[in-house]
C-alpha cells in the first residue's frame, strides 16, 4: 500500500501535539487526520490526502472519525423509546427512582424507570399522573415487579398501565411470563390497512438467567393467549399477531447489581444472552431484532464502553442514581452511598424471598443491617417457631436485633397483611414457622424504609441496596464537584458517562493504529 500524504489547508492549519490531544479527543463531533510532524503525531482538522508528496505535506497515518454518543448501541432503542442515546436508568423500589428522577432524565433525552415495587396501587396512580403531566411526550417507563403470590395485584397494576396508556414497562424478578405481563404486550398489537403490524406496548425485561431469557424471547404460550382471549381481554386478531412475536422487546442482562442479583459478571453474562438472542431470532424468524442491554456494574465510562464494545444495544445504570439529588431517599443514605468503596457491600436475605433464602446486595459500611438480617435467617433455619427459641436467644432477638417486642411487631404485621395479602396472614395462623418468617420480614421490610426516611434511631439498621459499581463511581468522581452527593444529578451523570464513552473510543482508536500518542484518561470532567 502506498504512503499517504496530508496537505493541511493553509487558512485552517492546526497542528496539535501531545499536550492538546486530549481536548481534541473530547471534541467528538469533529473528525481529524492523524499526521506526523517532526517525528511527533498530531491531529489536523482540515486538509486533503494524496499519494504524492507535496511541499509542506505531512505523512498521514490514519483518520480519527467523529463519533456521537447516539452511535453507541442500537438506534432502534432510541427510536422505540424516544431517547437521544441508548441509555436507561433502571427502576428502584419504593419510588426511590422517583418522579423527579424520571422527569429529569426524560427532559434530557434519557429513559428513566419509575420504581413501583412496594407501593400501593393508589400511590402508583398518583405518580403516573405526575409523570404524564410533567413529561407528556416522554420518554419514561414504569417498573413492573413480579408478584406470583398476588396475581390480582399484577392484573390491577397492568390495568392502570393500560388505562393511562403507558407504552413502556420494565419487568423485573420474573421467572415465567405472567398472564398480566403478556396481556400488556398483546393489548398494544394492531394491524394497519397496509398489513403492517403495530406493537405499541414495549416490554423491557430485566433478567440474569439463560433459561428465563429463552422464555421471554419466545412468543407467548398458547395457554396464556387462550386464557386472555376467553376472558375477552384481547381480540382474535391480537391473539393471532401475538403468536409470531416475542414477549420482550428488550432484554436487560442484569449482572452484579445492587438489590436482587445473582452476582454474575457481565463479561460472562452478556455474551451468553446475546448468543441466545441470535439463536431465538433465527428460530422464530422475527422481523424485528430483540435488543439486549447490559446492567449491573455500570457506573463509569470504562464500564459503559466495555458493554457497548461487547455488543450491548443499550446500557442501564442503577446504584449510582440512588446517590443523586433526585432519588427519593434520605440525605443520610446519600452520604453513605457517596463514601462507599467497592468492598463495602455484601449479600443479605431479601424481604420478599426470605423463606427461599433469596438475597440482595446491600451496603455494609455504616449499618448493621446485613449482619442482623443474616442472623435472622440463621434463627429461621434453626428453629420451628419463636416460642421454641431459648429465652436467652429470644431476649437477644428483641433487644439487640429487632429492638422491639415480638407482640407489637406481630400486631403491625397483622395490620399490614390484612390490607395487602390476607392469604399470607391465614397461612401464618396455621403455621408457627410461617409466623416467625413474617416477624423477621417485618425487620427486613422496614429496614429499607428507615434508610429512605433517614430515621435517626434506626439508621444502623438501614437496608441500602447497592452494588460494587457505586464504589467505582465514587473513585471516578473523586476530586471533582461530583464527589459531593448534593452535586450529583442523574441527567448530568448520564451525559458524562455517554460523552466519555466516545472520548475513550477515540483514545482507543489511536492505540489500535499504534499511534505513539501519550494520552491518558483524565476523568472527562
Short mmCIF file of C-alpha atoms in Angstrom, two decimals:
data_model
loop_
_atom_site.label_atom_id
_atom_site.label_comp_id
_atom_site.label_asym_id
_atom_site.label_seq_id
_atom_site.Cartn_x
_atom_site.Cartn_y
_atom_site.Cartn_z
CA UNK A 1 0.00 0.00 0.00
CA UNK A 2 1.32 3.43 -0.96
CA UNK A 3 2.13 6.03 1.64
CA UNK A 4 -0.45 8.76 2.14
CA UNK A 5 0.46 12.41 2.48
CA UNK A 6 -1.65 15.14 4.06
CA UNK A 7 -1.64 18.69 2.76
CA UNK A 8 -3.10 20.89 5.54
CA UNK A 9 -5.35 23.70 4.33
CA UNK A 10 -3.40 26.88 4.94
CA UNK A 11 -6.25 29.00 6.27
CA UNK A 12 -7.15 26.42 8.89
CA UNK A 13 -3.83 24.83 9.72
CA UNK A 14 -3.94 23.42 13.24
CA UNK A 15 -1.31 21.01 14.44
CA UNK A 16 -1.75 19.79 17.99
CA UNK A 17 0.82 17.76 19.85
CA UNK A 18 0.50 15.64 22.97
CA UNK A 19 -0.43 18.48 25.35
CA UNK A 20 -3.57 19.32 23.36
CA UNK A 21 -4.62 15.93 22.07
CA UNK A 22 -7.00 15.28 24.98
CA UNK A 23 -9.09 18.35 24.16
CA UNK A 24 -9.34 17.26 20.53
CA UNK A 25 -10.44 13.77 21.55
CA UNK A 26 -13.23 15.24 23.67
CA UNK A 27 -14.45 17.24 20.70
CA UNK A 28 -16.16 14.09 19.47
CA UNK A 29 -18.17 15.75 16.67
CA UNK A 30 -15.02 16.72 14.73
CA UNK A 31 -13.02 14.20 12.64
CA UNK A 32 -9.25 14.62 12.34
CA UNK A 33 -6.42 13.47 10.15
CA UNK A 34 -3.63 11.83 12.13
CA UNK A 35 -0.35 13.14 10.76
CA UNK A 36 3.31 13.23 11.80
CA UNK A 37 5.36 16.40 12.13
CA UNK A 38 8.94 16.43 13.38
CA UNK A 39 8.58 12.76 14.36
CA UNK A 40 5.59 13.59 16.58
CA UNK A 41 1.97 12.66 15.88
CA UNK A 42 -0.56 15.47 15.55
CA UNK A 43 -4.25 15.91 14.75
CA UNK A 44 -5.12 18.08 11.74
CA UNK A 45 -8.70 19.24 11.29
CA UNK A 46 -8.66 20.18 7.59
CA UNK A 47 -6.60 19.10 4.61
CA UNK A 48 -6.55 16.76 1.63
CA UNK A 49 -4.84 13.46 1.01
CA UNK A 50 -2.54 12.46 -1.79
CA UNK A 51 -0.28 9.55 -2.68
CA UNK A 52 2.26 12.11 -3.88
CA UNK A 53 4.32 14.17 -1.50
CA UNK A 54 3.91 17.93 -1.94
CA UNK A 55 5.56 20.88 -0.29
CA UNK A 56 4.55 21.22 3.37
CA UNK A 57 2.68 17.92 3.23
CA UNK A 58 2.91 15.53 6.19
CA UNK A 59 2.85 11.74 6.46
CA UNK A 60 -0.73 10.66 7.23
CA UNK A 61 -1.05 7.54 9.36
CA UNK A 62 -4.81 7.47 9.89
CA UNK A 63 -8.13 9.24 10.24
CA UNK A 64 -9.86 9.74 13.59
CA UNK A 65 -13.60 9.65 12.92
CA UNK A 66 -16.26 11.76 14.59
CA UNK A 67 -18.34 9.64 16.98
CA UNK A 68 -21.59 10.74 18.58
CA UNK A 69 -22.94 9.21 21.83
CA UNK A 70 -26.05 8.37 19.82
CA UNK A 71 -23.93 5.99 17.71
CA UNK A 72 -23.34 3.75 20.75
CA UNK A 73 -25.73 0.84 21.00
CA UNK A 74 -28.78 0.29 18.80
CA UNK A 75 -30.56 3.22 17.15
CA UNK A 76 -33.87 1.35 17.24
CA UNK A 77 -33.79 1.54 21.07
CA UNK A 78 -33.72 5.31 20.73
CA UNK A 79 -36.50 5.29 18.13
CA UNK A 80 -38.81 2.97 20.10
CA UNK A 81 -38.34 4.70 23.45
CA UNK A 82 -37.93 8.28 22.23
CA UNK A 83 -34.45 8.83 23.67
CA UNK A 84 -31.39 10.61 22.28
CA UNK A 85 -29.00 7.80 23.28
CA UNK A 86 -29.18 4.12 24.20
CA UNK A 87 -29.08 4.72 27.96
CA UNK A 88 -31.55 3.87 30.69
CA UNK A 89 -31.76 4.36 34.46
CA UNK A 90 -33.38 1.26 35.97
CA UNK A 91 -36.22 1.21 38.46
CA UNK A 92 -35.54 1.22 42.21
CA UNK A 93 -38.31 0.02 44.54
CA UNK A 94 -40.39 2.15 46.91
CA UNK A 95 -40.25 5.03 44.46
CA UNK A 96 -36.53 5.65 45.05
CA UNK A 97 -36.30 6.12 41.29
CA UNK A 98 -38.78 8.93 41.71
CA UNK A 99 -40.96 11.13 39.54
CA UNK A 100 -38.28 13.83 39.83
CA UNK A 101 -35.65 11.37 38.60
CA UNK A 102 -37.73 10.10 35.68
CA UNK A 103 -38.67 13.63 34.62
CA UNK A 104 -35.10 14.99 34.88
CA UNK A 105 -33.82 12.11 32.74
CA UNK A 106 -36.67 12.37 30.25
CA UNK A 107 -36.24 16.10 29.70
CA UNK A 108 -32.59 15.47 28.91
CA UNK A 109 -33.43 12.66 26.46
CA UNK A 110 -32.66 9.66 28.68
CA UNK A 111 -35.03 6.85 29.68
CA UNK A 112 -35.85 6.56 33.37
CA UNK A 113 -37.91 3.85 35.10
CA UNK A 114 -40.21 4.80 37.98
CA UNK A 115 -39.79 2.28 40.85
CA UNK A 116 -43.24 0.93 41.72
CA UNK A 117 -42.11 -2.01 43.91
CA UNK A 118 -43.60 -1.82 47.42
CA UNK A 119 -46.09 0.94 46.54
CA UNK A 120 -49.88 0.67 46.67
CA UNK A 121 -51.97 0.92 43.52
CA UNK A 122 -53.35 4.29 44.64
CA UNK A 123 -49.82 5.64 45.15
CA UNK A 124 -48.74 4.39 41.73
CA UNK A 125 -51.76 6.01 40.09
CA UNK A 126 -50.82 9.37 41.61
CA UNK A 127 -47.24 9.03 40.34
CA UNK A 128 -48.39 8.01 36.85
CA UNK A 129 -50.42 11.21 36.62
CA UNK A 130 -47.46 13.27 37.83
CA UNK A 131 -45.10 11.80 35.25
CA UNK A 132 -47.59 12.24 32.41
CA UNK A 133 -48.29 15.82 33.47
CA UNK A 134 -44.63 16.84 33.76
CA UNK A 135 -43.34 14.73 30.86
CA UNK A 136 -46.30 14.47 28.44
CA UNK A 137 -44.21 13.38 25.47
CA UNK A 138 -41.86 11.05 27.38
CA UNK A 139 -39.56 9.28 27.40
CA UNK A 140 -40.34 7.27 30.52
CA UNK A 141 -41.06 3.73 31.63
CA UNK A 142 -42.62 2.18 34.75
CA UNK A 143 -41.27 -0.76 36.71
CA UNK A 144 -43.38 -3.92 37.00
CA UNK A 145 -42.22 -6.36 39.68
CA UNK A 146 -43.32 -9.98 39.54
CA UNK A 147 -45.81 -10.84 42.27
CA UNK A 148 -46.62 -14.54 41.78
CA UNK A 149 -48.41 -14.82 45.14
CA UNK A 150 -50.74 -11.93 44.38
CA UNK A 151 -51.79 -12.17 40.74
CA UNK A 152 -54.71 -9.87 41.44
CA UNK A 153 -52.29 -7.06 42.20
CA UNK A 154 -50.40 -7.74 38.95
CA UNK A 155 -53.62 -7.61 36.94
CA UNK A 156 -54.73 -4.40 38.64
CA UNK A 157 -51.38 -2.72 38.00
CA UNK A 158 -51.43 -3.69 34.33
CA UNK A 159 -54.97 -2.34 34.25
CA UNK A 160 -53.62 1.00 35.44
CA UNK A 161 -50.88 0.99 32.80
CA UNK A 162 -53.39 0.26 30.04
CA UNK A 163 -55.88 2.82 31.38
CA UNK A 164 -53.28 5.61 31.30
CA UNK A 165 -51.72 4.41 28.02
CA UNK A 166 -48.30 3.72 29.48
CA UNK A 167 -46.40 2.44 26.45
CA UNK A 168 -43.30 1.02 28.11
CA UNK A 169 -42.76 -1.06 31.24
CA UNK A 170 -39.64 -2.56 32.83
CA UNK A 171 -40.41 -6.09 34.05
CA UNK A 172 -38.23 -7.46 36.85
CA UNK A 173 -37.87 -10.57 39.05
CA UNK A 174 -39.80 -12.79 36.64
CA UNK A 175 -39.02 -16.49 36.19
CA UNK A 176 -42.01 -17.11 33.94
CA UNK A 177 -44.08 -14.64 31.91
CA UNK A 178 -47.29 -13.94 33.81
CA UNK A 179 -50.71 -13.55 32.11
CA UNK A 180 -50.85 -9.93 33.24
CA UNK A 181 -47.49 -9.12 31.63
CA UNK A 182 -48.44 -10.88 28.39
CA UNK A 183 -51.78 -9.03 28.42
CA UNK A 184 -49.93 -5.70 28.42
CA UNK A 185 -47.91 -6.72 25.37
CA UNK A 186 -50.78 -8.15 23.31
CA UNK A 187 -53.16 -5.28 24.14
CA UNK A 188 -50.87 -2.96 22.15
CA UNK A 189 -50.95 -5.02 18.94
CA UNK A 190 -52.86 -3.99 15.82
CA UNK A 191 -52.61 -4.27 12.04
CA UNK A 192 -52.69 -1.29 9.70
CA UNK A 193 -54.63 -1.28 6.42
CA UNK A 194 -51.37 -1.84 4.54
CA UNK A 195 -50.76 -5.00 6.54
CA UNK A 196 -48.01 -3.64 8.81
CA UNK A 197 -48.16 -4.81 12.42
CA UNK A 198 -48.04 -2.10 15.08
CA UNK A 199 -46.75 -3.01 18.56
CA UNK A 200 -47.44 -0.01 20.76
CA UNK A 201 -46.65 -1.52 24.16
CA UNK A 202 -42.97 -2.20 24.82
CA UNK A 203 -41.63 -4.56 27.48
CA UNK A 204 -38.08 -4.31 28.84
CA UNK A 205 -37.31 -7.49 30.82
CA UNK A 206 -34.51 -7.47 33.40
CA UNK A 207 -33.05 -10.94 33.99
CA UNK A 208 -29.85 -12.84 34.73
CA UNK A 209 -30.55 -16.43 33.68
CA UNK A 210 -30.37 -18.05 30.26
CA UNK A 211 -33.48 -20.21 30.73
CA UNK A 212 -35.52 -17.14 31.66
CA UNK A 213 -34.21 -15.25 28.62
CA UNK A 214 -35.42 -18.04 26.32
CA UNK A 215 -38.96 -17.75 27.72
CA UNK A 216 -39.16 -14.02 27.14
CA UNK A 217 -37.57 -14.23 23.70
CA UNK A 218 -40.30 -16.68 22.68
CA UNK A 219 -43.88 -15.87 21.66
CA UNK A 220 -46.47 -16.10 24.46
CA UNK A 221 -47.67 -19.61 25.31
CA UNK A 222 -50.88 -20.86 23.73
CA UNK A 223 -52.39 -21.34 27.20
CA UNK A 224 -51.92 -17.70 28.19
CA UNK A 225 -53.14 -16.43 24.80
CA UNK A 226 -56.27 -18.60 25.02
CA UNK A 227 -56.88 -17.53 28.63
CA UNK A 228 -56.74 -13.85 27.65
CA UNK A 229 -58.92 -14.49 24.62
CA UNK A 230 -61.57 -16.35 26.61
CA UNK A 231 -61.72 -13.57 29.18
CA UNK A 232 -62.17 -11.01 26.34
CA UNK A 233 -59.06 -9.08 27.35
CA UNK A 234 -57.67 -9.31 23.81
CA UNK A 235 -59.18 -9.68 20.34
CA UNK A 236 -58.80 -12.63 17.98
CA UNK A 237 -56.65 -10.52 15.69
CA UNK A 238 -54.36 -9.59 18.58
CA UNK A 239 -54.13 -13.25 19.61
CA UNK A 240 -53.08 -14.22 16.10
CA UNK A 241 -50.49 -11.42 15.86
CA UNK A 242 -49.01 -12.38 19.24
CA UNK A 243 -48.10 -15.87 18.02
CA UNK A 244 -45.36 -14.52 15.76
CA UNK A 245 -43.52 -12.11 18.04
CA UNK A 246 -41.51 -12.29 21.28
CA UNK A 247 -42.90 -11.19 24.62
CA UNK A 248 -39.94 -8.86 25.24
CA UNK A 249 -38.77 -6.03 23.04
CA UNK A 250 -35.66 -5.54 25.15
CA UNK A 251 -33.77 -7.94 27.41
CA UNK A 252 -31.57 -6.36 30.07
CA UNK A 253 -28.81 -8.78 31.08
CA UNK A 254 -28.51 -7.87 34.77
CA UNK A 255 -25.14 -8.81 36.22
CA UNK A 256 -23.68 -7.88 39.63
CA UNK A 257 -26.19 -5.20 40.64
CA UNK A 258 -27.49 -3.72 43.86
CA UNK A 259 -30.59 -5.33 45.38
CA UNK A 260 -31.66 -8.66 43.87
CA UNK A 261 -28.71 -10.16 41.99
CA UNK A 262 -27.06 -13.43 41.07
CA UNK A 263 -23.67 -11.68 41.32
CA UNK A 264 -22.78 -12.66 37.76
CA UNK A 265 -20.10 -10.65 35.90
CA UNK A 266 -21.49 -9.04 32.78
CA UNK A 267 -18.37 -10.06 30.81
CA UNK A 268 -19.75 -13.63 31.09
CA UNK A 269 -23.48 -12.98 31.20
CA UNK A 270 -23.84 -10.52 28.31
CA UNK A 271 -22.24 -12.73 25.61
CA UNK A 272 -24.44 -15.67 26.71
CA UNK A 273 -27.65 -13.65 26.42
CA UNK A 274 -26.54 -12.21 23.06
CA UNK A 275 -25.88 -15.72 21.74
CA UNK A 276 -29.32 -16.89 22.91
CA UNK A 277 -30.89 -13.84 21.25
CA UNK A 278 -29.25 -14.64 17.92
CA UNK A 279 -30.45 -18.25 18.15
CA UNK A 280 -34.03 -17.28 19.02
CA UNK A 281 -34.06 -14.64 16.30
CA UNK A 282 -33.28 -17.32 13.70
CA UNK A 283 -35.56 -19.94 15.24
CA UNK A 284 -38.67 -17.78 15.02
CA UNK A 285 -37.60 -15.63 12.03
CA UNK A 286 -38.58 -12.43 13.82
CA UNK A 287 -38.71 -9.42 11.51
CA UNK A 288 -37.52 -7.10 14.28
CA UNK A 289 -34.45 -7.68 16.40
CA UNK A 290 -34.77 -8.33 20.12
CA UNK A 291 -32.39 -5.87 21.75
CA UNK A 292 -30.07 -6.92 24.57
CA UNK A 293 -28.82 -4.37 27.09
CA UNK A 294 -26.29 -4.56 29.92
CA UNK A 295 -26.87 -3.70 33.58
CA UNK A 296 -25.11 -4.38 36.87
CA UNK A 297 -21.68 -2.89 37.43
CA UNK A 298 -22.10 0.03 35.03
CA UNK A 299 -21.36 3.39 36.61
CA UNK A 300 -18.28 4.66 34.78
CA UNK A 301 -17.40 5.43 31.15
CA UNK A 302 -14.97 2.49 31.07
CA UNK A 303 -17.67 0.01 32.13
CA UNK A 304 -20.15 1.51 29.64
CA UNK A 305 -17.55 1.30 26.87
CA UNK A 306 -16.91 -2.36 27.72
CA UNK A 307 -20.63 -3.12 27.47
CA UNK A 308 -21.06 -1.39 24.12
CA UNK A 309 -17.87 -2.97 22.78
CA UNK A 310 -19.21 -6.41 23.69
CA UNK A 311 -22.39 -5.79 21.70
CA UNK A 312 -24.85 -4.29 24.19
CA UNK A 313 -27.69 -2.49 22.41
CA UNK A 314 -28.16 -0.20 25.42
CA UNK A 315 -26.87 0.20 28.97
CA UNK A 316 -28.69 0.50 32.28
CA UNK A 317 -27.41 2.25 35.41
CA UNK A 318 -28.75 1.69 38.92
CA UNK A 319 -26.83 2.15 42.18
CA UNK A 320 -25.20 5.40 41.08
CA UNK A 321 -28.59 7.07 40.57
CA UNK A 322 -29.58 6.38 44.16
CA UNK A 323 -26.94 8.83 45.37
CA UNK A 324 -28.30 11.67 43.20
CA UNK A 325 -30.39 14.61 44.39
CA UNK A 326 -33.48 13.38 42.53
CA UNK A 327 -33.55 9.99 44.29
CA UNK A 328 -36.39 9.71 46.82
CA UNK A 329 -34.20 8.58 49.69
CA UNK A 330 -32.72 10.39 52.68
CA UNK A 331 -29.68 12.65 52.72
CA UNK A 332 -28.10 10.32 55.28
CA UNK A 333 -28.39 7.42 52.86
CA UNK A 334 -26.94 9.50 50.02
CA UNK A 335 -23.98 10.46 52.22
CA UNK A 336 -23.33 6.79 52.97
CA UNK A 337 -23.57 5.93 49.28
CA UNK A 338 -21.09 8.66 48.36
CA UNK A 339 -18.49 7.11 50.70
CA UNK A 340 -18.86 3.51 49.54
CA UNK A 341 -15.86 1.65 48.16
CA UNK A 342 -16.08 -1.48 46.05
CA UNK A 343 -15.51 -3.77 49.05
CA UNK A 344 -18.18 -2.07 51.18
CA UNK A 345 -21.10 -4.22 50.01
CA UNK A 346 -22.31 -7.71 50.88
CA UNK A 347 -25.25 -10.08 50.41
CA UNK A 348 -28.16 -10.28 52.85
CA UNK A 349 -31.56 -12.04 52.99
CA UNK A 350 -34.30 -10.43 50.89
CA UNK A 351 -37.62 -9.42 52.46
CA UNK A 352 -39.69 -10.72 49.54
CA UNK A 353 -37.86 -14.06 49.29
CA UNK A 354 -36.78 -14.69 52.88
CA UNK A 355 -38.05 -18.27 53.23
CA UNK A 356 -36.45 -19.38 49.97
CA UNK A 357 -33.17 -17.70 51.01
CA UNK A 358 -33.28 -15.13 48.23
CA UNK A 359 -30.66 -12.46 48.69
CA UNK A 360 -29.98 -8.81 47.91
CA UNK A 361 -26.74 -6.86 47.68
CA UNK A 362 -26.54 -4.02 50.20
CA UNK A 363 -24.14 -1.62 51.88
CA UNK A 364 -22.33 -2.99 54.93
CA UNK A 365 -20.46 0.23 55.76
CA UNK A 366 -22.19 2.35 58.40
CA UNK A 367 -25.02 -0.12 59.03
CA UNK A 368 -25.54 -3.39 60.88
CA UNK A 369 -28.41 -4.47 58.66
CA UNK A 370 -26.69 -7.28 56.67
CA UNK A 371 -25.25 -8.87 59.81
CA UNK A 372 -28.59 -8.76 61.66
CA UNK A 373 -30.53 -9.97 58.60
CA UNK A 374 -28.21 -12.95 58.24
CA UNK A 375 -28.67 -13.70 61.95
CA UNK A 376 -32.44 -13.74 61.46
CA UNK A 377 -32.06 -16.23 58.63
CA UNK A 378 -29.92 -18.38 60.91
CA UNK A 379 -32.67 -18.33 63.54
CA UNK A 380 -35.25 -19.25 60.91
CA UNK A 381 -33.22 -22.24 59.73
CA UNK A 382 -32.55 -23.40 63.31
CA UNK A 383 -35.97 -23.14 65.00
CA UNK A 384 -39.53 -24.03 64.04
CA UNK A 385 -41.04 -21.11 65.93
CA UNK A 386 -40.11 -18.15 68.10
CA UNK A 387 -41.60 -19.97 71.09
CA UNK A 388 -39.07 -22.76 70.55
CA UNK A 389 -36.12 -20.37 70.85
CA UNK A 390 -34.14 -20.41 74.14
CA UNK A 391 -35.02 -17.49 76.40
CA UNK A 392 -31.52 -16.03 76.04
CA UNK A 393 -31.78 -16.01 72.25
CA UNK A 394 -35.31 -14.60 72.30
CA UNK A 395 -34.14 -11.74 74.53
CA UNK A 396 -31.27 -11.04 72.13
CA UNK A 397 -33.73 -11.07 69.26
CA UNK A 398 -35.97 -8.43 70.83
CA UNK A 399 -33.33 -6.22 72.48
CA UNK A 400 -30.33 -6.39 70.13
CA UNK A 401 -31.75 -7.18 66.71
CA UNK A 402 -35.41 -6.22 66.29
CA UNK A 403 -35.27 -3.58 69.05
CA UNK A 404 -38.97 -4.07 69.63
CA UNK A 405 -41.11 -6.67 71.41
CA UNK A 406 -42.47 -9.54 69.35
CA UNK A 407 -46.10 -8.87 70.30
CA UNK A 408 -46.02 -5.31 68.95
CA UNK A 409 -44.30 -6.43 65.76
CA UNK A 410 -46.92 -9.10 65.15
CA UNK A 411 -49.77 -6.60 65.57
CA UNK A 412 -48.18 -4.34 62.94
CA UNK A 413 -47.63 -7.34 60.67
CA UNK A 414 -51.27 -8.42 61.00
CA UNK A 415 -52.49 -4.95 60.04
CA UNK A 416 -50.19 -4.85 57.02
CA UNK A 417 -51.24 -8.21 55.60
CA UNK A 418 -54.94 -7.69 56.31
CA UNK A 419 -54.82 -4.89 53.76
CA UNK A 420 -52.22 -6.23 51.32
CA UNK A 421 -52.44 -10.02 51.32
CA UNK A 422 -54.92 -11.78 53.67
CA UNK A 423 -53.95 -15.21 52.29
CA UNK A 424 -50.45 -14.86 53.69
CA UNK A 425 -51.87 -13.95 57.09
CA UNK A 426 -54.11 -17.03 57.05
CA UNK A 427 -51.06 -19.24 56.32
CA UNK A 428 -49.23 -17.70 59.28
CA UNK A 429 -52.15 -18.52 61.57
CA UNK A 430 -51.81 -22.16 60.50
CA UNK A 431 -48.00 -22.33 60.81
CA UNK A 432 -45.77 -21.08 63.63
CA UNK A 433 -42.76 -21.17 61.30
CA UNK A 434 -44.58 -19.00 58.74
CA UNK A 435 -45.47 -16.57 61.53
CA UNK A 436 -41.82 -16.42 62.57
CA UNK A 437 -40.83 -15.68 58.96
CA UNK A 438 -43.31 -12.79 58.77
CA UNK A 439 -41.97 -11.32 62.02
CA UNK A 440 -38.45 -11.44 60.63
CA UNK A 441 -39.71 -9.95 57.36
CA UNK A 442 -41.08 -7.04 59.41
CA UNK A 443 -37.48 -6.11 60.13
CA UNK A 444 -36.31 -6.69 56.56
CA UNK A 445 -39.18 -4.70 55.09
CA UNK A 446 -38.96 -1.77 57.48
CA UNK A 447 -35.18 -1.53 57.21
CA UNK A 448 -35.43 -0.21 53.66
CA UNK A 449 -37.95 2.42 54.78
CA UNK A 450 -35.66 3.51 57.64
CA UNK A 451 -32.99 4.17 55.00
CA UNK A 452 -35.40 6.09 52.79
CA UNK A 453 -36.67 8.23 55.68
CA UNK A 454 -33.25 8.64 57.30
CA UNK A 455 -34.69 7.53 60.65
CA UNK A 456 -32.17 8.74 63.26
CA UNK A 457 -32.99 5.90 65.66
CA UNK A 458 -32.75 3.13 63.06
CA UNK A 459 -30.00 4.16 60.61
CA UNK A 460 -27.78 1.39 61.99
CA UNK A 461 -30.50 -0.96 60.73
CA UNK A 462 -30.84 0.73 57.33
CA UNK A 463 -31.06 -1.55 54.30
CA UNK A 464 -29.46 0.27 51.36
CA UNK A 465 -29.44 -1.64 48.08
CA UNK A 466 -26.10 -1.10 46.38
CA UNK A 467 -23.66 -2.82 44.03
CA UNK A 468 -19.90 -2.59 43.68
CA UNK A 469 -20.40 -0.11 40.85
CA UNK A 470 -21.11 2.57 43.46
CA UNK A 471 -17.53 2.29 44.70
CA UNK A 472 -16.23 2.50 41.13
CA UNK A 473 -18.28 5.64 40.53
CA UNK A 474 -17.05 7.28 43.74
CA UNK A 475 -13.47 6.61 42.69
CA UNK A 476 -14.09 8.08 39.22
CA UNK A 477 -15.56 11.35 40.53
CA UNK A 478 -13.09 11.73 43.42
CA UNK A 479 -11.68 15.26 43.43
CA UNK A 480 -14.42 16.61 41.16
CA UNK A 481 -17.56 18.54 42.13
CA UNK A 482 -19.49 15.25 41.83
CA UNK A 483 -17.67 13.85 44.85
CA UNK A 484 -20.37 15.52 46.97
CA UNK A 485 -23.82 13.92 46.68
CA UNK A 486 -25.54 17.31 46.74
CA UNK A 487 -23.96 18.00 43.32
CA UNK A 488 -24.97 14.71 41.72
CA UNK A 489 -27.78 14.94 39.18
CA UNK A 490 -28.97 11.95 37.19
CA UNK A 491 -29.07 13.63 33.77
CA UNK A 492 -25.63 15.18 34.18
CA UNK A 493 -24.14 11.82 35.17
CA UNK A 494 -25.83 10.09 32.23
CA UNK A 495 -24.48 12.74 29.86
CA UNK A 496 -20.97 12.48 31.32
CA UNK A 497 -20.90 8.70 31.00
CA UNK A 498 -22.05 8.73 27.38
CA UNK A 499 -19.78 11.58 26.25
CA UNK A 500 -16.80 9.95 27.89
CA UNK A 501 -17.60 6.63 26.22
CA UNK A 502 -16.88 8.22 22.84
CA UNK A 503 -13.86 10.04 24.28
CA UNK A 504 -12.46 6.66 25.33
CA UNK A 505 -13.39 5.14 21.96
CA UNK A 506 -11.31 7.75 20.18
CA UNK A 507 -8.42 7.23 22.60
CA UNK A 508 -8.53 3.50 21.91
CA UNK A 509 -8.65 4.11 18.17
CA UNK A 510 -5.28 5.85 18.41
CA UNK A 511 -3.91 2.83 20.27
CA UNK A 512 -5.29 0.39 17.71
CA UNK A 513 -3.37 2.03 14.88
CA UNK A 514 -0.22 2.07 17.02
CA UNK A 515 -0.06 5.84 17.20
CA UNK A 516 2.72 6.86 19.60
CA UNK A 517 0.49 9.48 21.24
CA UNK A 518 0.84 9.60 25.01
CA UNK A 519 -2.75 10.14 26.16
CA UNK A 520 -4.36 9.22 29.47
CA UNK A 521 -8.00 9.34 30.52
CA UNK A 522 -8.32 12.45 32.69
CA UNK A 523 -11.75 11.55 34.07
CA UNK A 524 -13.56 13.50 31.39
CA UNK A 525 -14.72 16.38 33.58
#
